[in-house]
Amino acid sequence: MYEDILLPTDGSESMDAVIDHAADIARRRDATVHVVYVIDDRSFLTLQEGMQASVLDELREEGETATTAIASRLESEGVAVHTAIRKGNPADEILDYAEESAIDLVVMGTHGADHQRNMLGSVSQKVVTMADVPVLTVNIAEE
């Protein structure tokens, strides 16, 4: 049922529970986990061109660090992994990647208790409502 699992990451340290869920499902199903980091370029489009390149390089490096760390952890647990870094609107890029890569399940973190964020819409909210595949959300709200 689940052969390809998408695990989007924002590079935060609060991803442990999300990784644990994805790893558990992947091991039980002999599935591949696709770890994706999306550079949200909307926040720095107003910067000068030279600064945009610098910020983009910094965020790409952050993405490489995040995806490599998660991939290493999953591989050490016997899970097959693919990594990718994309650029654009995070929710749109996650949805596009899921479609392009024939993803069967998305496992992602959410800050479920943040009512203001939920009212305004979040990445996980958009993915949950727009995805053509099941989405497992794991509450990573800091206590």
PDB file of C-alpha atoms in Angstrom:
ATOM      1  CA  MET A   1       0.000   0.000   0.000  1.00  0.00           C
ATOM      2  CA  TYR A   2       2.751   2.477   0.914  1.00  0.00           C
ATOM      3  CA  GLU A   3       5.815   2.160  -1.295  1.00  0.00           C
ATOM      4  CA  ASP A   4       6.907   5.805  -1.388  1.00  0.00           C
ATOM      5  CA  ILE A   5       6.554   8.082   1.622  1.00  0.00           C
ATOM      6  CA  LEU A   6       7.180  11.816   1.479  1.00  0.00           C
ATOM      7  CA  LEU A   7       8.756  13.446   4.529  1.00  0.00           C
ATOM      8  CA  PRO A   8       8.966  17.229   4.105  1.00  0.00           C
ATOM      9  CA  THR A   9      11.331  18.978   6.508  1.00  0.00           C
ATOM     10  CA  ASP A  10      11.931  22.600   7.397  1.00  0.00           C
ATOM     11  CA  GLY A  11      15.221  21.767   9.081  1.00  0.00           C
ATOM     12  CA  SER A  12      13.904  22.281  12.601  1.00  0.00           C
ATOM     13  CA  GLU A  13      15.090  20.128  15.468  1.00  0.00           C
ATOM     14  CA  SER A  14      11.504  19.262  16.418  1.00  0.00           C
ATOM     15  CA  MET A  15      11.234  16.736  13.576  1.00  0.00           C
ATOM     16  CA  ASP A  16      12.165  13.665  15.646  1.00  0.00           C
ATOM     17  CA  ALA A  17       8.614  12.398  16.110  1.00  0.00           C
ATOM     18  CA  VAL A  18       7.847  12.904  12.422  1.00  0.00           C
ATOM     19  CA  ILE A  19      10.968  10.976  11.415  1.00  0.00           C
ATOM     20  CA  ASP A  20      10.087   8.195  13.872  1.00  0.00           C
ATOM     21  CA  HIS A  21       6.610   7.796  12.328  1.00  0.00           C
ATOM     22  CA  ALA A  22       7.930   7.779   8.760  1.00  0.00           C
ATOM     23  CA  ALA A  23      10.682   5.293   9.648  1.00  0.00           C
ATOM     24  CA  ASP A  24       8.253   2.954  11.396  1.00  0.00           C
ATOM     25  CA  ILE A  25       5.852   2.894   8.457  1.00  0.00           C
ATOM     26  CA  ALA A  26       8.686   2.541   5.935  1.00  0.00           C
ATOM     27  CA  ARG A  27      10.259  -0.399   7.783  1.00  0.00           C
ATOM     28  CA  ARG A  28       6.926  -2.214   8.101  1.00  0.00           C
ATOM     29  CA  ARG A  29       6.105  -1.683   4.414  1.00  0.00           C
ATOM     30  CA  ASP A  30       9.621  -1.885   2.931  1.00  0.00           C
ATOM     31  CA  ALA A  31       8.988   1.604   1.559  1.00  0.00           C
ATOM     32  CA  THR A  32      11.287   4.368   0.382  1.00  0.00           C
ATOM     33  CA  VAL A  33      11.209   7.698   2.211  1.00  0.00           C
ATOM     34  CA  HIS A  34      11.627  10.855   0.141  1.00  0.00           C
ATOM     35  CA  VAL A  35      13.041  13.632   2.324  1.00  0.00           C
ATOM     36  CA  VAL A  36      12.295  17.042   0.820  1.00  0.00           C
ATOM     37  CA  TYR A  37      13.354  20.503   1.930  1.00  0.00           C
ATOM     38  CA  VAL A  38      11.688  23.468   0.227  1.00  0.00           C
ATOM     39  CA  ILE A  39      13.410  26.836   0.074  1.00  0.00           C
ATOM     40  CA  ASP A  40      10.602  29.336   0.550  1.00  0.00           C
ATOM     41  CA  ASP A  41      11.786  32.024  -1.852  1.00  0.00           C
ATOM     42  CA  ARG A  42       8.774  34.275  -1.261  1.00  0.00           C
ATOM     43  CA  SER A  43      10.337  35.804   1.834  1.00  0.00           C
ATOM     44  CA  PHE A  44      13.381  37.262   0.101  1.00  0.00           C
ATOM     45  CA  LEU A  45      12.120  38.244  -3.348  1.00  0.00           C
ATOM     46  CA  THR A  46      12.291  41.923  -2.394  1.00  0.00           C
ATOM     47  CA  LEU A  47      15.995  41.748  -1.555  1.00  0.00           C
ATOM     48  CA  GLN A  48      18.597  43.091  -3.947  1.00  0.00           C
ATOM     49  CA  GLU A  49      19.724  40.535  -6.503  1.00  0.00           C
ATOM     50  CA  GLY A  50      23.160  40.027  -4.937  1.00  0.00           C
ATOM     51  CA  MET A  51      21.614  39.467  -1.534  1.00  0.00           C
ATOM     52  CA  GLN A  52      19.055  37.031  -2.962  1.00  0.00           C
ATOM     53  CA  ALA A  53      21.849  34.787  -4.227  1.00  0.00           C
ATOM     54  CA  SER A  54      23.543  34.856  -0.837  1.00  0.00           C
ATOM     55  CA  VAL A  55      20.347  34.023   1.038  1.00  0.00           C
ATOM     56  CA  LEU A  56      19.514  31.292  -1.475  1.00  0.00           C
ATOM     57  CA  ASP A  57      22.965  29.723  -0.990  1.00  0.00           C
ATOM     58  CA  GLU A  58      22.539  29.836   2.784  1.00  0.00           C
ATOM     59  CA  LEU A  59      19.089  28.227   2.634  1.00  0.00           C
ATOM     60  CA  ARG A  60      20.292  25.585   0.166  1.00  0.00           C
ATOM     61  CA  GLU A  61      23.100  24.718   2.580  1.00  0.00           C
ATOM     62  CA  GLU A  62      20.571  24.502   5.439  1.00  0.00           C
ATOM     63  CA  GLY A  63      18.460  22.188   3.286  1.00  0.00           C
ATOM     64  CA  GLU A  64      21.443  19.971   2.462  1.00  0.00           C
ATOM     65  CA  THR A  65      22.295  19.698   6.153  1.00  0.00           C
ATOM     66  CA  ALA A  66      18.705  18.866   7.113  1.00  0.00           C
ATOM     67  CA  THR A  67      18.071  16.298   4.381  1.00  0.00           C
ATOM     68  CA  THR A  68      21.463  14.636   4.846  1.00  0.00           C
ATOM     69  CA  ALA A  69      20.963  14.284   8.607  1.00  0.00           C
ATOM     70  CA  ILE A  70      17.510  12.753   8.203  1.00  0.00           C
ATOM     71  CA  ALA A  71      18.674  10.479   5.379  1.00  0.00           C
ATOM     72  CA  SER A  72      21.581   9.225   7.504  1.00  0.00           C
ATOM     73  CA  ARG A  73      19.265   8.489  10.397  1.00  0.00           C
ATOM     74  CA  LEU A  74      16.773   6.631   8.208  1.00  0.00           C
ATOM     75  CA  GLU A  75      19.474   4.678   6.399  1.00  0.00           C
ATOM     76  CA  SER A  76      20.966   3.609   9.734  1.00  0.00           C
ATOM     77  CA  GLU A  77      17.537   2.118  10.510  1.00  0.00           C
ATOM     78  CA  GLY A  78      17.521   0.201   7.219  1.00  0.00           C
ATOM     79  CA  VAL A  79      15.189   2.518   5.311  1.00  0.00           C
ATOM     80  CA  ALA A  80      15.798   3.416   1.649  1.00  0.00           C
ATOM     81  CA  VAL A  81      15.942   7.181   1.150  1.00  0.00           C
ATOM     82  CA  HIS A  82      15.837   9.782  -1.625  1.00  0.00           C
ATOM     83  CA  THR A  83      16.525  13.446  -0.891  1.00  0.00           C
ATOM     84  CA  ALA A  84      15.582  16.576  -2.778  1.00  0.00           C
ATOM     85  CA  ILE A  85      15.748  20.322  -2.377  1.00  0.00           C
ATOM     86  CA  ARG A  86      13.183  22.459  -4.131  1.00  0.00           C
ATOM     87  CA  LYS A  87      12.478  26.167  -4.305  1.00  0.00           C
ATOM     88  CA  GLY A  88       9.124  27.941  -4.223  1.00  0.00           C
ATOM     89  CA  ASN A  89       5.957  27.950  -2.151  1.00  0.00           C
ATOM     90  CA  PRO A  90       6.463  25.062   0.320  1.00  0.00           C
ATOM     91  CA  ALA A  91       2.923  23.648   0.149  1.00  0.00           C
ATOM     92  CA  ASP A  92       2.822  23.818  -3.646  1.00  0.00           C
ATOM     93  CA  GLU A  93       6.265  22.218  -3.969  1.00  0.00           C
ATOM     94  CA  ILE A  94       5.334  19.417  -1.558  1.00  0.00           C
ATOM     95  CA  LEU A  95       2.142  18.707  -3.500  1.00  0.00           C
ATOM     96  CA  ASP A  96       3.995  18.819  -6.834  1.00  0.00           C
ATOM     97  CA  TYR A  97       6.716  16.489  -5.564  1.00  0.00           C
ATOM     98  CA  ALA A  98       4.102  14.056  -4.268  1.00  0.00           C
ATOM     99  CA  GLU A  99       2.447  13.912  -7.666  1.00  0.00           C
ATOM    100  CA  GLU A 100       5.677  13.759  -9.695  1.00  0.00           C
ATOM    101  CA  SER A 101       7.174  10.999  -7.540  1.00  0.00           C
ATOM    102  CA  ALA A 102       4.041   8.845  -7.182  1.00  0.00           C
ATOM    103  CA  ILE A 103       4.046   9.307  -3.413  1.00  0.00           C
ATOM    104  CA  ASP A 104       1.605   7.072  -1.516  1.00  0.00           C
ATOM    105  CA  LEU A 105       1.712   8.829   1.884  1.00  0.00           C
ATOM    106  CA  VAL A 106       2.886  12.181   3.217  1.00  0.00           C
ATOM    107  CA  VAL A 107       4.177  12.287   6.803  1.00  0.00           C
ATOM    108  CA  MET A 108       4.717  15.804   8.081  1.00  0.00           C
ATOM    109  CA  GLY A 109       4.842  17.918  11.189  1.00  0.00           C
ATOM    110  CA  THR A 110       2.224  20.394  12.230  1.00  0.00           C
ATOM    111  CA  HIS A 111       1.911  23.014  14.938  1.00  0.00           C
ATOM    112  CA  GLY A 112      -1.638  21.867  15.672  1.00  0.00           C
ATOM    113  CA  ALA A 113      -2.256  23.989  18.751  1.00  0.00           C
ATOM    114  CA  ASP A 114      -1.509  27.310  17.052  1.00  0.00           C
ATOM    115  CA  HIS A 115      -5.022  28.549  16.327  1.00  0.00           C
ATOM    116  CA  GLN A 116      -3.895  31.776  14.682  1.00  0.00           C
ATOM    117  CA  ARG A 117      -1.681  29.879  12.240  1.00  0.00           C
ATOM    118  CA  ASN A 118      -4.496  27.428  11.573  1.00  0.00           C
ATOM    119  CA  MET A 119      -6.905  30.299  10.865  1.00  0.00           C
ATOM    120  CA  LEU A 120      -4.490  31.915   8.425  1.00  0.00           C
ATOM    121  CA  GLY A 121      -3.475  28.631   6.803  1.00  0.00           C
ATOM    122  CA  SER A 122      -0.250  26.729   7.115  1.00  0.00           C
ATOM    123  CA  VAL A 123       1.806  24.464   4.900  1.00  0.00           C
ATOM    124  CA  SER A 124       0.459  21.324   6.550  1.00  0.00           C
ATOM    125  CA  GLN A 125      -3.122  22.626   6.362  1.00  0.00           C
ATOM    126  CA  LYS A 126      -2.834  23.190   2.616  1.00  0.00           C
ATOM    127  CA  VAL A 127      -1.164  19.823   2.031  1.00  0.00           C
ATOM    128  CA  VAL A 128      -3.833  18.012   4.063  1.00  0.00           C
ATOM    129  CA  THR A 129      -6.666  19.646   2.141  1.00  0.00           C
ATOM    130  CA  MET A 130      -5.117  19.493  -1.342  1.00  0.00           C
ATOM    131  CA  ALA A 131      -3.189  16.196  -1.427  1.00  0.00           C
ATOM    132  CA  ASP A 132      -4.482  13.301  -3.500  1.00  0.00           C
ATOM    133  CA  VAL A 133      -2.899  10.832  -1.048  1.00  0.00           C
ATOM    134  CA  PRO A 134      -3.237  10.276   2.707  1.00  0.00           C
ATOM    135  CA  VAL A 135      -1.391  12.749   4.924  1.00  0.00           C
ATOM    136  CA  LEU A 136      -0.268  11.796   8.421  1.00  0.00           C
ATOM    137  CA  THR A 137       0.369  14.868  10.530  1.00  0.00           C
ATOM    138  CA  VAL A 138       2.433  14.709  13.703  1.00  0.00           C
ATOM    139  CA  ASN A 139       2.075  17.499  16.237  1.00  0.00           C
ATOM    140  CA  ILE A 140       5.500  19.085  16.750  1.00  0.00           C
ATOM    141  CA  ALA A 141       4.313  22.114  18.695  1.00  0.00           C
ATOM    142  CA  GLU A 142       6.825  23.081  21.330  1.00  0.00           C
ATOM    143  CA  GLU A 143       5.599  22.756  24.871  1.00  0.00           C
TER     144      GLU A 143
END
